């Protein structure tokens, strides 16, 4: 029988780890210890948010046996994202040959994959997760396109920095982050209520 405690604790642990690593990454990136240029604080919030949505959350969901066959869909999605992480991090920080078009291409592919997984899901909860993730990948595509066309640096550029010239996109990013976390709060409450009913 599944216990009630591990999943909420794992979700909290994920948030804590991302908060700590986000602060460390923000300081390192803006002190120019890493390639890619400076990064605005709201873009760190966006990065931490999607890391949670696209990696930690599906990993935790795989532990919930109540999700049945939909766990195979989550495993497919997570495998796709882990492959991206390995390749992209290597290109960005080891080989230094990453380009925003690579990220845009994978964002569009994964948005399509999420719509397909949503249509294949047997559970409304998981269907909604994939639908929202598909939208987030389209949003990320827009953010990457903006960076490609509006951010210039002496070296490789991986992020949008702070500055008045980027105020509109940074404000939009903040609104997206706030909206998605409001959605996540409601979605997780529904998920946990299902767990507690069956535990």
Tab-separated table of C-alpha atoms in Angstrom:
chain	number	residue	atom	x	y	z
A	1	UNK	CA	0.000	0.000	0.000
A	2	UNK	CA	1.315	3.418	-0.939
A	3	UNK	CA	2.046	5.763	1.963
A	4	UNK	CA	0.940	9.372	1.994
A	5	UNK	CA	4.180	11.039	2.997
A	6	UNK	CA	6.977	10.367	0.459
A	7	UNK	CA	5.507	12.232	-2.506
A	8	UNK	CA	4.812	15.562	-0.711
A	9	UNK	CA	8.247	15.352	0.902
A	10	UNK	CA	9.917	14.674	-2.430
A	11	UNK	CA	8.121	17.622	-4.008
A	12	UNK	CA	9.298	19.882	-1.197
A	13	UNK	CA	12.831	18.507	-1.474
A	14	UNK	CA	12.846	19.251	-5.192
A	15	UNK	CA	11.798	22.838	-4.595
A	16	UNK	CA	14.466	23.257	-1.923
A	17	UNK	CA	17.234	21.844	-4.096
A	18	UNK	CA	16.220	23.984	-7.050
A	19	UNK	CA	16.115	27.110	-4.878
A	20	UNK	CA	19.619	26.484	-3.542
A	21	UNK	CA	21.078	25.553	-6.916
A	22	UNK	CA	19.278	28.480	-8.571
A	23	UNK	CA	20.928	30.999	-6.260
A	24	UNK	CA	24.332	29.389	-6.805
A	25	UNK	CA	23.873	29.344	-10.579
A	26	UNK	CA	22.681	32.956	-10.638
A	27	UNK	CA	25.771	34.105	-8.751
A	28	UNK	CA	28.126	32.034	-10.897
A	29	UNK	CA	26.553	33.092	-14.193
A	30	UNK	CA	26.534	36.783	-13.331
A	31	UNK	CA	30.126	36.720	-12.063
A	32	UNK	CA	31.095	35.394	-15.523
A	33	UNK	CA	32.455	32.123	-14.151
A	34	UNK	CA	30.364	30.292	-16.754
A	35	UNK	CA	29.906	30.932	-20.483
A	36	UNK	CA	26.611	32.266	-21.778
A	37	UNK	CA	26.481	35.813	-20.443
A	38	UNK	CA	24.565	37.351	-17.568
A	39	UNK	CA	21.069	36.245	-16.629
A	40	UNK	CA	18.165	38.219	-15.163
A	41	UNK	CA	16.777	37.013	-11.846
A	42	UNK	CA	13.315	36.359	-13.299
A	43	UNK	CA	14.899	34.129	-15.931
A	44	UNK	CA	16.409	32.067	-13.114
A	45	UNK	CA	12.885	31.692	-11.728
A	46	UNK	CA	11.715	30.522	-15.146
A	47	UNK	CA	14.632	28.102	-15.473
A	48	UNK	CA	14.006	26.645	-12.016
A	49	UNK	CA	10.296	26.356	-12.760
A	50	UNK	CA	10.704	24.384	-15.970
A	51	UNK	CA	13.382	22.178	-14.427
A	52	UNK	CA	10.863	21.285	-11.746
A	53	UNK	CA	7.998	20.763	-14.227
A	54	UNK	CA	10.002	18.838	-16.822
A	55	UNK	CA	12.375	16.761	-14.663
A	56	UNK	CA	11.627	16.546	-10.961
A	57	UNK	CA	7.823	16.424	-11.146
A	58	UNK	CA	7.524	13.608	-13.721
A	59	UNK	CA	10.223	11.700	-11.839
A	60	UNK	CA	8.157	11.881	-8.666
A	61	UNK	CA	4.974	11.019	-10.537
A	62	UNK	CA	6.583	7.775	-11.696
A	63	UNK	CA	6.537	6.655	-8.047
A	64	UNK	CA	2.736	6.841	-7.895
A	65	UNK	CA	1.390	3.389	-8.744
A	66	UNK	CA	-2.129	4.833	-8.945
A	67	UNK	CA	-1.201	6.403	-12.274
A	68	UNK	CA	-1.107	2.944	-13.838
A	69	UNK	CA	-0.236	2.768	-17.526
A	70	UNK	CA	0.164	6.525	-17.758
A	71	UNK	CA	3.504	6.073	-16.027
A	72	UNK	CA	4.825	4.732	-19.343
A	73	UNK	CA	3.893	8.057	-20.942
A	74	UNK	CA	5.691	9.925	-18.161
A	75	UNK	CA	8.756	7.714	-18.591
A	76	UNK	CA	8.826	8.470	-22.327
A	77	UNK	CA	8.605	12.190	-21.651
A	78	UNK	CA	11.272	12.090	-18.951
A	79	UNK	CA	13.613	10.037	-21.142
A	80	UNK	CA	13.270	12.622	-23.883
A	81	UNK	CA	14.115	15.414	-21.455
A	82	UNK	CA	17.071	13.597	-19.897
A	83	UNK	CA	18.534	13.053	-23.358
A	84	UNK	CA	18.164	16.781	-24.008
A	85	UNK	CA	19.851	17.678	-20.724
A	86	UNK	CA	22.886	15.495	-21.419
A	87	UNK	CA	23.346	16.752	-24.976
A	88	UNK	CA	22.574	20.407	-24.296
A	89	UNK	CA	24.758	20.742	-21.217
A	90	UNK	CA	27.642	19.158	-23.094
A	91	UNK	CA	27.195	21.527	-26.025
A	92	UNK	CA	26.874	24.579	-23.775
A	93	UNK	CA	29.618	24.004	-21.212
A	94	UNK	CA	32.010	21.397	-22.653
A	95	UNK	CA	32.051	21.745	-26.452
A	96	UNK	CA	30.774	25.360	-26.613
A	97	UNK	CA	28.855	24.760	-29.841
A	98	UNK	CA	25.262	25.152	-28.686
A	99	UNK	CA	22.927	27.425	-30.664
A	100	UNK	CA	19.408	28.606	-29.739
A	101	UNK	CA	17.977	26.933	-32.847
A	102	UNK	CA	18.844	23.547	-31.306
A	103	UNK	CA	16.752	24.388	-28.264
A	104	UNK	CA	13.926	25.794	-30.377
A	105	UNK	CA	13.845	22.635	-32.506
A	106	UNK	CA	13.624	20.402	-29.451
A	107	UNK	CA	11.025	22.657	-27.812
A	108	UNK	CA	8.753	22.314	-30.851
A	109	UNK	CA	9.339	18.567	-31.052
A	110	UNK	CA	8.535	18.120	-27.365
A	111	UNK	CA	5.443	20.324	-27.577
A	112	UNK	CA	4.161	17.973	-30.262
A	113	UNK	CA	5.151	14.978	-28.152
A	114	UNK	CA	3.236	16.385	-25.172
A	115	UNK	CA	0.094	16.884	-27.237
A	116	UNK	CA	0.428	13.276	-28.422
A	117	UNK	CA	0.963	11.998	-24.868
A	118	UNK	CA	-2.029	14.016	-23.669
A	119	UNK	CA	-4.215	12.389	-26.306
A	120	UNK	CA	-2.899	8.964	-25.247
A	121	UNK	CA	-3.445	9.456	-21.508
A	122	UNK	CA	-6.222	7.579	-19.735
A	123	UNK	CA	-6.247	9.909	-16.727
A	124	UNK	CA	-7.577	13.490	-16.817
A	125	UNK	CA	-4.907	14.536	-14.301
A	126	UNK	CA	-2.029	13.404	-16.514
A	127	UNK	CA	-3.771	14.651	-19.640
A	128	UNK	CA	-3.894	18.144	-18.170
A	129	UNK	CA	-0.241	17.915	-17.143
A	130	UNK	CA	0.874	17.147	-20.692
A	131	UNK	CA	-1.405	19.798	-22.179
A	132	UNK	CA	0.056	22.496	-19.934
A	133	UNK	CA	3.606	21.263	-20.568
A	134	UNK	CA	2.986	21.498	-24.317
A	135	UNK	CA	1.989	25.132	-23.886
A	136	UNK	CA	5.095	25.801	-21.773
A	137	UNK	CA	7.331	24.405	-24.500
A	138	UNK	CA	5.700	26.775	-26.978
A	139	UNK	CA	6.286	29.634	-24.524
A	140	UNK	CA	9.918	28.563	-24.172
A	141	UNK	CA	10.174	28.597	-27.954
A	142	UNK	CA	9.083	32.221	-27.935
A	143	UNK	CA	11.567	33.105	-25.204
A	144	UNK	CA	14.404	31.424	-27.107
A	145	UNK	CA	13.419	33.212	-30.320
A	146	UNK	CA	13.523	36.532	-28.466
A	147	UNK	CA	16.977	35.790	-27.088
A	148	UNK	CA	18.218	34.783	-30.532
A	149	UNK	CA	17.091	38.053	-32.116
A	150	UNK	CA	17.435	40.605	-29.314
A	151	UNK	CA	20.352	39.606	-27.063
A	152	UNK	CA	23.919	40.194	-28.233
A	153	UNK	CA	27.077	39.349	-26.319
A	154	UNK	CA	30.825	39.219	-26.821
A	155	UNK	CA	30.684	35.443	-26.544
A	156	UNK	CA	27.948	32.810	-26.622
A	157	UNK	CA	24.582	33.971	-25.246
A	158	UNK	CA	22.385	31.500	-23.352
A	159	UNK	CA	20.141	33.834	-21.349
A	160	UNK	CA	18.338	37.169	-21.344
A	161	UNK	CA	20.132	39.593	-19.001
A	162	UNK	CA	18.600	42.312	-16.852
A	163	UNK	CA	18.151	45.711	-18.468
A	164	UNK	CA	15.538	48.229	-19.560
A	165	UNK	CA	15.766	47.077	-23.174
A	166	UNK	CA	14.465	43.665	-22.093
A	167	UNK	CA	11.888	44.914	-19.597
A	168	UNK	CA	8.865	43.733	-21.586
A	169	UNK	CA	10.048	40.144	-22.013
A	170	UNK	CA	11.192	39.975	-18.395
A	171	UNK	CA	7.796	41.208	-17.190
A	172	UNK	CA	6.088	38.633	-19.416
A	173	UNK	CA	8.376	35.949	-18.000
A	174	UNK	CA	7.384	36.897	-14.468
A	175	UNK	CA	3.694	36.714	-15.345
A	176	UNK	CA	4.164	33.283	-16.913
A	177	UNK	CA	6.060	32.023	-13.865
A	178	UNK	CA	3.372	33.284	-11.478
A	179	UNK	CA	0.566	31.812	-13.585
A	180	UNK	CA	2.181	28.398	-13.933
A	181	UNK	CA	2.927	28.149	-10.223
A	182	UNK	CA	-0.693	29.000	-9.442
A	183	UNK	CA	-1.734	26.217	-11.814
A	184	UNK	CA	0.797	23.825	-10.268
A	185	UNK	CA	-0.529	24.494	-6.770
A	186	UNK	CA	-4.042	23.535	-7.842
A	187	UNK	CA	-2.859	20.559	-9.880
A	188	UNK	CA	-0.693	19.120	-7.083
A	189	UNK	CA	-3.524	19.538	-4.571
A	190	UNK	CA	-5.758	17.480	-6.834
A	191	UNK	CA	-3.056	14.853	-7.321
A	192	UNK	CA	-2.379	14.558	-3.596
A	193	UNK	CA	-6.089	14.298	-2.817
A	194	UNK	CA	-6.262	11.282	-5.144
A	195	UNK	CA	-3.261	9.731	-3.415
A	196	UNK	CA	-4.788	10.213	0.035
A	197	UNK	CA	-8.084	8.707	-1.093
A	198	UNK	CA	-6.367	5.518	-2.239
A	199	UNK	CA	-3.590	5.241	0.351
